[in-house]
Coordinates of C-alpha atoms in Angstrom, one line a residue:
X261 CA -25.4 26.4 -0.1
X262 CA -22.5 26.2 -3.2
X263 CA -21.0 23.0 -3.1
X264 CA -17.9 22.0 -5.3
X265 CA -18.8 18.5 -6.7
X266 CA -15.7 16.9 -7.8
X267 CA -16.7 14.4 -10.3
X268 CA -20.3 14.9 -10.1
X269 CA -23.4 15.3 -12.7
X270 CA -26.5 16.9 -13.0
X271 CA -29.5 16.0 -10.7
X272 CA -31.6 12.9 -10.8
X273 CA -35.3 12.9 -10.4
X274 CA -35.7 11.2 -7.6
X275 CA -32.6 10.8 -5.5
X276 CA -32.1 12.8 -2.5
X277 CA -32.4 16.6 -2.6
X278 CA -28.9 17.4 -0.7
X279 CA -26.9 15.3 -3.1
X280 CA -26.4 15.5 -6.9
X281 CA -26.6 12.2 -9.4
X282 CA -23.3 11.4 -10.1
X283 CA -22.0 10.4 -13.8
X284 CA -19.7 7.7 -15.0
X285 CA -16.8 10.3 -14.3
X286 CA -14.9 9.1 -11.4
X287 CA -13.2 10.1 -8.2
X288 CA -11.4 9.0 -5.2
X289 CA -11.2 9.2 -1.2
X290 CA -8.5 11.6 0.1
X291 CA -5.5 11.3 2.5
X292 CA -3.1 13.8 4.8
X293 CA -0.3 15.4 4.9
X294 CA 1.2 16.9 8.0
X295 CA 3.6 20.1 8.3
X296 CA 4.1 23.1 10.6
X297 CA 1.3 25.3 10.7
X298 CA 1.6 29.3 8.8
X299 CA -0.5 32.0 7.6
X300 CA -3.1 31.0 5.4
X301 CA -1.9 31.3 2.0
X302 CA -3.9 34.5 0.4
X303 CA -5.1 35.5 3.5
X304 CA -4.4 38.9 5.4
X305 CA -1.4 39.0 7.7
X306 CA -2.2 38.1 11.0
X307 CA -5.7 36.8 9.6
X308 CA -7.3 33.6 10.9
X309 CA -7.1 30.6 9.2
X310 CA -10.5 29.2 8.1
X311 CA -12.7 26.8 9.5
X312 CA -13.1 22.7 8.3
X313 CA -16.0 20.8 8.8
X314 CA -15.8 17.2 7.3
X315 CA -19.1 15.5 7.2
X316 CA -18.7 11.4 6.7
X317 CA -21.5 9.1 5.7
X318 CA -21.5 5.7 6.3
X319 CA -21.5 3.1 3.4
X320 CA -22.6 5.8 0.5
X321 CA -22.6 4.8 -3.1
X322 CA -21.1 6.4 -6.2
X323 CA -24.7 6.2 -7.9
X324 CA -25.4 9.4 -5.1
X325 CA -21.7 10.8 -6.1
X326 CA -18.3 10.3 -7.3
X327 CA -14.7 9.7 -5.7
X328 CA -12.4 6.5 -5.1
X329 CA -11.6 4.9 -1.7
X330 CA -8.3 2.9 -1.2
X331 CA -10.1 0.2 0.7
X332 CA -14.1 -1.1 0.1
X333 CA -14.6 -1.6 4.1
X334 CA -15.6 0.9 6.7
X335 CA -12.6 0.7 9.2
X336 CA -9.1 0.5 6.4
X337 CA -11.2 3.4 4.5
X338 CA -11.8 6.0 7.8
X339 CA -7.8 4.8 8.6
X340 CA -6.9 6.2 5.3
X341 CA -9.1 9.4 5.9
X342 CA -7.5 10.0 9.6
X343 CA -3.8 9.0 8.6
X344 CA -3.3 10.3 4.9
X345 CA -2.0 6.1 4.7
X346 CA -3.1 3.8 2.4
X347 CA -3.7 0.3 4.0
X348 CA -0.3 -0.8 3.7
X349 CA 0.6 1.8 5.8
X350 CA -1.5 2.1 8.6
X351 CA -1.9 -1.6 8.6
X352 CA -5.9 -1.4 9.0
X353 CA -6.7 -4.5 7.3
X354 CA -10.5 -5.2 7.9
X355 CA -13.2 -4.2 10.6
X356 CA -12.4 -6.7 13.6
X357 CA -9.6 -5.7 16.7
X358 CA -7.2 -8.8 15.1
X359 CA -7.4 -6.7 11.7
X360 CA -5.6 -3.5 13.6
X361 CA -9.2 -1.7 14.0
X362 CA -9.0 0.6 16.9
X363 CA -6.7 -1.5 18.4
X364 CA -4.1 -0.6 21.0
X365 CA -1.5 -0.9 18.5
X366 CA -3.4 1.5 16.4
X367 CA -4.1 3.7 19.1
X368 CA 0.2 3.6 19.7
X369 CA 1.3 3.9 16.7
X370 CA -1.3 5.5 14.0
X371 CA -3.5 8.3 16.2
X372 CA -0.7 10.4 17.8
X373 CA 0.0 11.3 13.9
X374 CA -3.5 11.9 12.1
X375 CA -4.4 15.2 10.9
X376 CA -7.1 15.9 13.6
X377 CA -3.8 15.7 16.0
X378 CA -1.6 17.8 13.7
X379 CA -4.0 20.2 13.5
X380 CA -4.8 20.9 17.5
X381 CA -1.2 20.5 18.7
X382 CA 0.6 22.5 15.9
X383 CA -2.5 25.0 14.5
X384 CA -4.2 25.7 17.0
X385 CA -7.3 24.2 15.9
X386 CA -10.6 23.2 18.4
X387 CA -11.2 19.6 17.4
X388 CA -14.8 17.9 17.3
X389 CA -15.9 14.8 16.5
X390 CA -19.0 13.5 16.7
X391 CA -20.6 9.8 15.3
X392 CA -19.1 7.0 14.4
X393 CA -15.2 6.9 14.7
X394 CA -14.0 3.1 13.7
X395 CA -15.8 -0.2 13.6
X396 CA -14.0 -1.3 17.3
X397 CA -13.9 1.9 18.8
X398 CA -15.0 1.1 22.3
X399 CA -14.5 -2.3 22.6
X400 CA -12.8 -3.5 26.3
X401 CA -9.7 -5.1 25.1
X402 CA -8.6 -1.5 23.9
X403 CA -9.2 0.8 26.0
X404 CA -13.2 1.0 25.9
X405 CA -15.0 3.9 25.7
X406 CA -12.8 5.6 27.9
X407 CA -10.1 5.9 25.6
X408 CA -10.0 9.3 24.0
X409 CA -7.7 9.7 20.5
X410 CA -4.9 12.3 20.7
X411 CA -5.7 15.4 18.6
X412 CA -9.6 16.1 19.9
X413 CA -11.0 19.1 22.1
X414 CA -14.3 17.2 22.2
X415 CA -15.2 13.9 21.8
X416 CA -18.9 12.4 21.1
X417 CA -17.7 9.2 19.6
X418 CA -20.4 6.0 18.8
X419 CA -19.2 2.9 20.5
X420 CA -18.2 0.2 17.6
X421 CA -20.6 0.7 15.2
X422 CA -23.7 2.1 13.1
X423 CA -26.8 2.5 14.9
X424 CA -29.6 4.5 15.0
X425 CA -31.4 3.9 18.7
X426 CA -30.1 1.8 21.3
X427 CA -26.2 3.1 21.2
X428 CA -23.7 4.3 23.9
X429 CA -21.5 7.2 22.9
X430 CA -18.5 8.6 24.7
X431 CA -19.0 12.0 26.0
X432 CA -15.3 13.1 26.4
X433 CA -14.3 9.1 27.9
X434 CA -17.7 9.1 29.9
X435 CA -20.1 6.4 28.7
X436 CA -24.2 7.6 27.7
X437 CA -26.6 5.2 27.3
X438 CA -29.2 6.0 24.5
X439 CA -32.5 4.3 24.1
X440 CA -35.5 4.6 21.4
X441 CA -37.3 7.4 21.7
X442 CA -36.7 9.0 18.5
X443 CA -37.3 12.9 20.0
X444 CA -34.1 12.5 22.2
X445 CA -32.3 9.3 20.9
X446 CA -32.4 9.1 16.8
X447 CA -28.4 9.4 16.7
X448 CA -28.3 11.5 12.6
X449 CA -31.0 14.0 15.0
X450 CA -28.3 13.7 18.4
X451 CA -25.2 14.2 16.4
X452 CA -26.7 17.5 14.7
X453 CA -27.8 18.9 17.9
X454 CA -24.4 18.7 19.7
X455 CA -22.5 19.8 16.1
X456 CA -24.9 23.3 17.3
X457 CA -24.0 22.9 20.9
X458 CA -20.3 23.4 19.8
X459 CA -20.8 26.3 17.5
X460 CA -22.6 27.9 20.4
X461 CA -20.2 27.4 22.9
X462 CA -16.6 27.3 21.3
X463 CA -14.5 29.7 21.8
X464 CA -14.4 32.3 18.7
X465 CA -10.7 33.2 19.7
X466 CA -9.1 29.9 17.2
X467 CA -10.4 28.3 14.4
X468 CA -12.4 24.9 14.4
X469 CA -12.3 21.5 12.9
X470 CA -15.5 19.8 13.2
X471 CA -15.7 15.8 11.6
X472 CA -19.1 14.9 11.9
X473 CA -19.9 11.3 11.2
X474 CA -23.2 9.8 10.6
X475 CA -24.9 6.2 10.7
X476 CA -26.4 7.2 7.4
X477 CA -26.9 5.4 4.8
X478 CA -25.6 2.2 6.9
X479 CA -27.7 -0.7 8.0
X480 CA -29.9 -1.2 9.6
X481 CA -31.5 1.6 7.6
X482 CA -33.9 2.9 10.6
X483 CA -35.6 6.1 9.1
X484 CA -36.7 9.3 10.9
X485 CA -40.2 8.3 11.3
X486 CA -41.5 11.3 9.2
X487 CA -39.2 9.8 6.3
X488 CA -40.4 6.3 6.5
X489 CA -42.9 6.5 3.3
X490 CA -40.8 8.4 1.1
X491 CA -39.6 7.1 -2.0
X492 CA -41.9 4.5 -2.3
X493 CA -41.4 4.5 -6.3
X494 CA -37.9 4.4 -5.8
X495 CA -35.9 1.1 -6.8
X496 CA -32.3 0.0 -6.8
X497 CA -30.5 1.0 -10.1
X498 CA -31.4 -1.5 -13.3
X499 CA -28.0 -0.2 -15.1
X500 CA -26.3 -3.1 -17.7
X501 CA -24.1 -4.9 -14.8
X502 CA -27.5 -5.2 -12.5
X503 CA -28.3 -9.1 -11.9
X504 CA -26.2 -10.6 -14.3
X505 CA -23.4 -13.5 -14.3
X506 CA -19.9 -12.1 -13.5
X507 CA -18.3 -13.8 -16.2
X508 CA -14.3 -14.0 -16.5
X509 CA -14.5 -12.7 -12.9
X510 CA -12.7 -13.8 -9.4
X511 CA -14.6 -17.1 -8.1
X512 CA -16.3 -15.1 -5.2
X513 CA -18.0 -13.1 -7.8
X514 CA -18.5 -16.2 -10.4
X515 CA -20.1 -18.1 -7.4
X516 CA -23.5 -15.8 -7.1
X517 CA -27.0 -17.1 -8.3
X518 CA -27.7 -15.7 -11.4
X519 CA -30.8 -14.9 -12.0
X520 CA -31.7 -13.1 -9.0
X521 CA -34.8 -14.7 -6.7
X522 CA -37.6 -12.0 -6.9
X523 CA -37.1 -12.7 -3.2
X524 CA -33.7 -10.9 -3.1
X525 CA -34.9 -8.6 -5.7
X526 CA -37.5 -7.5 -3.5
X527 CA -35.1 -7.2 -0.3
X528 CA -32.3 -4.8 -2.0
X529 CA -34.9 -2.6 -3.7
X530 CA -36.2 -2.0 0.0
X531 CA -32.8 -1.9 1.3
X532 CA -31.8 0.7 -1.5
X533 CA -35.3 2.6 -0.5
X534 CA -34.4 2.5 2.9
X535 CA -30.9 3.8 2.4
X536 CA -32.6 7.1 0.9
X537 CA -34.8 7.7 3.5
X538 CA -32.1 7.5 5.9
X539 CA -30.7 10.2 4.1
X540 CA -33.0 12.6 4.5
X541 CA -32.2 13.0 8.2
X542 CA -28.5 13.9 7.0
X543 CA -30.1 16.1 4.7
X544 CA -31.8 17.9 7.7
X545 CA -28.2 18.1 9.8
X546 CA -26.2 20.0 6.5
X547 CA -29.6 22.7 6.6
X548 CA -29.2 23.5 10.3
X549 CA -25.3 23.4 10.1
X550 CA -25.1 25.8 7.1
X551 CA -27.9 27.7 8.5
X552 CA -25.9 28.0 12.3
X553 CA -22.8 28.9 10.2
X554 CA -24.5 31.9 8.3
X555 CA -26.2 32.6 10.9
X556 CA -22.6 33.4 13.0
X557 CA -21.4 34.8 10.0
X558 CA -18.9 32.2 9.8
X559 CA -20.4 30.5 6.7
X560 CA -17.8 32.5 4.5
X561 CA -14.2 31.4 6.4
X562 CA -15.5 28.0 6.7
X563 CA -15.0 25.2 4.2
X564 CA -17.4 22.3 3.8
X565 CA -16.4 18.8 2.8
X566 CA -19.2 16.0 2.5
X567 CA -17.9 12.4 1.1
X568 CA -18.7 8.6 2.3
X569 CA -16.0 5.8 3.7
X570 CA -16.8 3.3 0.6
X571 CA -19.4 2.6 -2.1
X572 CA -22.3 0.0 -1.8
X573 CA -23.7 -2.3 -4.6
X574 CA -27.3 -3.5 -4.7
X575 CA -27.6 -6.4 -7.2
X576 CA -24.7 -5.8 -9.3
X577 CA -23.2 -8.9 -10.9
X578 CA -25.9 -10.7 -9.0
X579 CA -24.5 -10.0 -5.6
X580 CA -27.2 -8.9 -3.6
X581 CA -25.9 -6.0 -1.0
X582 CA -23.0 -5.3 0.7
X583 CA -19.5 -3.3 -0.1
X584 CA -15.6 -5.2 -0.2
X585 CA -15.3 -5.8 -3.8
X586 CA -12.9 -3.9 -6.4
X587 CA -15.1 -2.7 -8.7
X588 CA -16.5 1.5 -9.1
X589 CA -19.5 0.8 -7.4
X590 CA -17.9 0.1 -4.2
X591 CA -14.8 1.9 -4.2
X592 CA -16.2 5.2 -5.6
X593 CA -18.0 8.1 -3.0
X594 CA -19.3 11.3 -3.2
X595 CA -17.5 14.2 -2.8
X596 CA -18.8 17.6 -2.9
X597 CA -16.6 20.8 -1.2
X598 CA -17.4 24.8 -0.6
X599 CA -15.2 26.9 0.8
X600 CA -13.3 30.4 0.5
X601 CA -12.0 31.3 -2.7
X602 CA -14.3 28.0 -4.3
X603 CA -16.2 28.9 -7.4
X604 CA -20.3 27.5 -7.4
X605 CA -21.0 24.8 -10.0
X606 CA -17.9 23.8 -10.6
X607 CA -16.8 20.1 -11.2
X608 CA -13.1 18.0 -11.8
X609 CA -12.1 15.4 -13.5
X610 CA -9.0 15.0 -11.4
X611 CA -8.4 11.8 -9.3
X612 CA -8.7 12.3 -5.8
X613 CA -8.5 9.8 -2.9
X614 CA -9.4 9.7 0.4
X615 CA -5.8 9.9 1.4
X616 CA -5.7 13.3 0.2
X617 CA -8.2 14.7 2.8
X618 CA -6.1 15.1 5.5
X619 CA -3.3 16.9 3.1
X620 CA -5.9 19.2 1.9
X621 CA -7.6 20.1 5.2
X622 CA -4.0 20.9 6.9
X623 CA -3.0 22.9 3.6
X624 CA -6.0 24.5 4.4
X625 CA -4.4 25.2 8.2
X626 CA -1.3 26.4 6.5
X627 CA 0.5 23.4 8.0
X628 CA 3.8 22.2 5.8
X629 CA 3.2 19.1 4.1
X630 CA 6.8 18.3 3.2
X631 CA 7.0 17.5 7.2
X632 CA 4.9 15.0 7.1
X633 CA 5.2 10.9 5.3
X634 CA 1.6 10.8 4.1
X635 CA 1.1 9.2 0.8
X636 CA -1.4 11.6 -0.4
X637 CA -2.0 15.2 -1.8
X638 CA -3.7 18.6 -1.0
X639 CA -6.0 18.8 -3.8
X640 CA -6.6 22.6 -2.3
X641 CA -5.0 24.0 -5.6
X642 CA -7.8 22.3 -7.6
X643 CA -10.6 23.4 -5.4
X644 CA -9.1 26.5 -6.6
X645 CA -8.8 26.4 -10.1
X646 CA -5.5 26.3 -10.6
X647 CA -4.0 25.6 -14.3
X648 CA -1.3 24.0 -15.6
X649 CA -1.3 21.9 -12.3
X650 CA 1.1 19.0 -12.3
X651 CA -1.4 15.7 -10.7
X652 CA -1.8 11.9 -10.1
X653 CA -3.0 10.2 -13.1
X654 CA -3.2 6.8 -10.6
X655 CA -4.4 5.6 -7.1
X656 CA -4.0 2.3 -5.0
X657 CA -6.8 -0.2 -3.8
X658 CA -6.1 -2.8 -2.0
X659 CA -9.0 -5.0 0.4
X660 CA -7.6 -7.8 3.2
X661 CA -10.5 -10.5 2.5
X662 CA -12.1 -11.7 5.7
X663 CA -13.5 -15.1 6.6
X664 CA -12.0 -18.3 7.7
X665 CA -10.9 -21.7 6.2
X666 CA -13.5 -23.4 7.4
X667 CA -16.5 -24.5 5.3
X668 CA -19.9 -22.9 6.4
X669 CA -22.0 -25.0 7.9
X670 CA -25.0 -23.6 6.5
X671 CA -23.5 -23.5 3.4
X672 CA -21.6 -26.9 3.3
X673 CA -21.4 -27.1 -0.6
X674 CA -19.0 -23.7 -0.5
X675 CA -15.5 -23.6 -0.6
X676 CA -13.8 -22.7 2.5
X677 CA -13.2 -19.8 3.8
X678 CA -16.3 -17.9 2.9
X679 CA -18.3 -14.8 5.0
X680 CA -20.9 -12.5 4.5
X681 CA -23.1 -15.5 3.4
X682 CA -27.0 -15.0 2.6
X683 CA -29.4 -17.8 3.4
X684 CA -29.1 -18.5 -0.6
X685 CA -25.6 -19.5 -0.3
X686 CA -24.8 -16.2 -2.0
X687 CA -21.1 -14.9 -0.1
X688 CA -19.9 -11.5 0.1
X689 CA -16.5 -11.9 1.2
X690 CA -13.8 -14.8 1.3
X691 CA -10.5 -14.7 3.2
X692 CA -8.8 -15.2 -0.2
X693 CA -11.0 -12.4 -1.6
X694 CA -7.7 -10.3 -1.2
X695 CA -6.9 -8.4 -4.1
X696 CA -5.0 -5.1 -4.7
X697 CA -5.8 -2.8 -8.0
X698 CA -4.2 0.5 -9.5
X699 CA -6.9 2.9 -10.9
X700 CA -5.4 4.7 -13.6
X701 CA -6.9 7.7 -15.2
X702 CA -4.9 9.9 -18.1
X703 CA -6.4 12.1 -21.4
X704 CA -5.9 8.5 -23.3
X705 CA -6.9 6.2 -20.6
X706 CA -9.1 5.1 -18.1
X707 CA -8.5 1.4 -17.0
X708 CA -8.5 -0.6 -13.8
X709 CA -6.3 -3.6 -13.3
X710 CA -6.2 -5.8 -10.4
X711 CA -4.6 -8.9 -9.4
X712 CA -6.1 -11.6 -6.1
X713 CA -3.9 -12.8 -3.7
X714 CA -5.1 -16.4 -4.3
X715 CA -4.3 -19.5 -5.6
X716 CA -5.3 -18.6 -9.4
X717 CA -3.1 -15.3 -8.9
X718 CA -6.6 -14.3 -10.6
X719 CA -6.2 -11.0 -13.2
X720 CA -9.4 -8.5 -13.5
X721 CA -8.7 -5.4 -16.1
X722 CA -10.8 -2.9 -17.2
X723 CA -11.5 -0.2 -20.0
X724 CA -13.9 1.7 -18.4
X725 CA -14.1 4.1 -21.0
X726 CA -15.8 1.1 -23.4
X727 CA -17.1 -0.8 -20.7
X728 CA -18.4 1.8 -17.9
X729 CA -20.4 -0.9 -16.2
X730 CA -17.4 -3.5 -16.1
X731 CA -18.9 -6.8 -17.5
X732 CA -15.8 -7.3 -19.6
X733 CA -12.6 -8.8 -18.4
X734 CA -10.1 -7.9 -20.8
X735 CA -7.2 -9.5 -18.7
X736 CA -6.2 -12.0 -21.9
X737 CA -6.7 -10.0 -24.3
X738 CA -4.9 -6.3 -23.6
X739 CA -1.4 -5.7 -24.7
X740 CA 1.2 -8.0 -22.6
X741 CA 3.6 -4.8 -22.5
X742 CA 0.8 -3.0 -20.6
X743 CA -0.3 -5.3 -18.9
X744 CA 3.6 -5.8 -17.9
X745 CA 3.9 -2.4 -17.0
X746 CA 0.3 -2.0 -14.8
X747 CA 2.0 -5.4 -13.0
X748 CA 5.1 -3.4 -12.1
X749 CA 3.4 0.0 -11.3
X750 CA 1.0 -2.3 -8.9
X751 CA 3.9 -3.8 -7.1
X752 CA 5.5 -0.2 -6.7
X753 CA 2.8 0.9 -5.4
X754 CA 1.9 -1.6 -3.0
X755 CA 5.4 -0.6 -1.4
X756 CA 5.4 2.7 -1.5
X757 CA 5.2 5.4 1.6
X758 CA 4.8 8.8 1.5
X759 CA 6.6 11.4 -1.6
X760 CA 7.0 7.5 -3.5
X761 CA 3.6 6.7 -3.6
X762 CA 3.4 10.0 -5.8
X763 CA 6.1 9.4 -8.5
X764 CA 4.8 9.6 -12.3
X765 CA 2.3 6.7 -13.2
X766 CA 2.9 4.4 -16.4
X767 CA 1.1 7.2 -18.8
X768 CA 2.5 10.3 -17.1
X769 CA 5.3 11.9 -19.0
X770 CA 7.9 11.2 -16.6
X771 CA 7.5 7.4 -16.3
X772 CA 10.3 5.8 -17.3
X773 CA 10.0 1.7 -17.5
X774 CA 12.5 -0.6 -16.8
X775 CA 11.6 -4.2 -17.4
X776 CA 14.6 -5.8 -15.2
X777 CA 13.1 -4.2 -12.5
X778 CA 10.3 -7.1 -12.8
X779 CA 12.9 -9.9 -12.2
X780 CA 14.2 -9.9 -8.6
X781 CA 18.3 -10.8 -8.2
X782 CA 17.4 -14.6 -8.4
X783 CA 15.8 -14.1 -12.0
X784 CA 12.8 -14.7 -11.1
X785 CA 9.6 -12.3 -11.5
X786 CA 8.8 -10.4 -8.6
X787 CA 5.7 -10.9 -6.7
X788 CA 3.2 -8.6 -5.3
X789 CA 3.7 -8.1 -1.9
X790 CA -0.2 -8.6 0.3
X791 CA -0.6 -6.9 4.1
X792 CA -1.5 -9.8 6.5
X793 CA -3.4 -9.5 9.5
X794 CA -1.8 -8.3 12.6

């Protein structure tokens, strides 16, 4: 199987045999773009158009990959991959029905226009999906499980979200009950057997999309019972930002227990273990997909894509497991891509997002992306190897913090407000840990810089070129005239839609700055404007 690995490294003893190691360089998520559908560019006339299939895991770190995310949370990240939108967009602020996941008003407003749509009403594409759609999918006060999304020929969609026994999917609107008998019920093994069902029975008359999207690695981390005692020598990643004090940092990140207990040492090396064996049964669903695929001899007109919704960290600055915060380990995914025309062993250093997905798969379709609004790009020209190509050199991320203020009563010497809480009084999440960031990377740079939507109006800025691991905030110390100009370029971006979110970044040769534009007509400095729950 040849895989394109954008942003990816050589392989790691040890980690997981369908997915490369990834090195420090990095990547991002993608988004779509929708257009009316044409021949396939360098194809015959008359010709086909390929085939897609987009395999998603669940909660997949950048230490097994290599791209960016525009959001560090499950439901705002697969919003971006359906809609091409960044969060400020598609309004998809956080997992819950109150935070626009899945809701009605989603289901009005965002699904009629996702690339899945645009490709079965205007290309003539069979849609499948199969696994976990969004965190609320399902849920009674939006339609439940009878509620099917415009845009899909067949639907085997998880109700809410990851599980491994015990689920009900939607078969077409229909509910199914599964239980725990792993021959019949282990989802990874029930989502590969119906991806085969539909290659067997489509119909070979139009080309397919398939999105297949798998518990994997998400908690609860239930193995394949033949997987269970693998990587027992395996541990969580020891790198330089591994249990230490996030000094100079936001106070959610400041507040963790530093050192570790061997305790919580001991439970995110199992999760982290766990988490890999999990992946073994995804490994097992790519074999019998690619081998169904060559098999048809369909293998050749079909393109591959296999990323992750958003990062994970395991003990990093001290913060024991979980995803939501700004920095590369939970905003970066794997991304690895074969197709037609797509050399082997090939990697890029471009910056990719998730919002480009969807623009990429429907250039792919031949569909015309100056149609559509979407705010991100086909990177199909760099899956080709095209030169002298004109590209990004930044990406938006922006997270909605969730939690309430309230004081925990578990945790009664916390501030407010505070979620995702371990029986140490270690927090995850905060509703003021809401924070937006533009990821720049050029020839000369490679910096992060972020600013909280909090009291402190807390700065976080990175060179990640001398500080990969991101232990050093150089906030107070960088040039104020870039650190003026990242301010502005955040607050354009935070406001941007479609061809704006595009325009030249502060290092590109076609930014111009104009510092007035940072006073608004009172004289005052402009603000950065936040999304706020629905």
């Amino acid at each position: 199987m040849r895989l394109l690995p954008l942003a990816l490294g050589v392989p790691q003893r040890g980690s997981p045999r369908h997915l490369p190691y990834c090195n420090s360089a990095p990547l991002l998520l993608l988004l779509l773009l929708l257009g009316g559908c044409l021949g396939f560019s360098g194809a015959a006339a008359g010709s086909r158009r390929p085939n897609v299939v987009l395999l998603l895991a669940d909660d997949q770190d950048e230490v097994l990959g290599g791209m960016y995310v525009p959001s560090a949370l499950c439901c705002p990240s697969r919003a971006s991959i359906l809609t091409g939108k960044y969060p400020h967009n598609h309004h998809v602020v956080n997992n819950t029905l109150e935070g626009n996941c899945s809701s009605k008003s989603w289901q009005k407003i965002q699904e009629p226009d996702t690339f899945p749509a645009i490709l079965r009403s205007m290309c003539g594409y069979q849609t499948f999906f199969a696994g976990k759609y969004l965190n609320e999918y399902g849920a009674p006060d939006a339609g439940g499980l009878a509620h099917v999304p415009l845009g899909w020929s067949y639907w085997y969609a998880l109700e809410k979200n990851s599980k491994y026994y015990n689920y009900t999917l939607s078969i077409n609107g229909k509910a199914r009950k599964h239980g725990e008998n792993y021959s019949v019920d282990y989802l990874t093994d029930v989502l590969a057997n119906v991806s085969l069902d539909f290659l067997d029975y489509k119909s070979n008359s139009e080309p397919f999309f398939m999105m297949i999207s798998t518990p994997a690695p998400h908690s609860p981390w239930t193995a394949a019972p033949q997987y269970q005692n693998t990587f027992q020598n395996v541990f969580a990643p020891r790198n330089k930002n591994f249990n230490i004090h996030g000094t100079n940092k936001h106070w959610l990140i400041r507040q963790a227990k530093t050192p570790m207990t061997n305790s919580s040492i001991q439970f995110l090396d199992n999760a982290f273990r766990k988490r890999w064996q999990t992946l073994l049964s995804v490994d097992d669903l790519v074999e019998k997909l690619v081998k169904r695929l060559e098999f048809s001899r369909e293998l050749n007109d079909t393109y591959i894509f296999y990323t992750s919704d958003n990062g994970y960290h395991t003990g990093q600055f001290s913060l024991p497991i979980d995803k939501r915060q700004l920095y590369e380990f939970d905003i970066k995914v794997p991304l690895l891509v074969r197709g037609p025309g797509i050399k082997p062993n090939q990697t890029s250093k471009r910056l990719v997002a998730n919002i480009d997905l969807g623009p990429t798969i429907l250039d792919i379709a031949g569909y015309n992306l100056n149609k559509t609004q979407m705010d991100g790009m086909s990177f199909l020209p760099i899956l080709k190897g095209a030169s002298n190509l004109t590209w990004r050199s930044d990406v938006l991320v922006e997270y909605q913090g969730e939690g309430r203020n309230v004081t925990d009563p578990t945790c009664p010497s916390l501030s407010p407000g505070v979620s995702q809480c371990f029986p140490d009084c270690v927090c995850e999440d905060a509703y003021n840990n809401t924070y937006a960031c533009v990821r720049t990377m050029s020839e000369m740079w490679n910096l992060q810089y972020c600013e909280f939507d909090d009291q402190e109006v807390f700065v976080e800025v990175y060179n990640l070129t001398a500080d990969p691991h991101q232990i050093n905030n150089i906030a107070k110390s960088i040039d104020p005239e870039l650190l003026g100009k990242m301010n502005y370029r955040l607050m354009m971006l935070q406001s941007c839609s479609g061809p704006a979110c595009r325009t030249p970044g502060i290092f590109d040769p076609g930014y111009r700055f104009d510092p007035r534009l940072m006073f608004n007509n009172h004289g005052s400095v402009r603000t950065r404007r936040f999304s706020k729950h629905l």
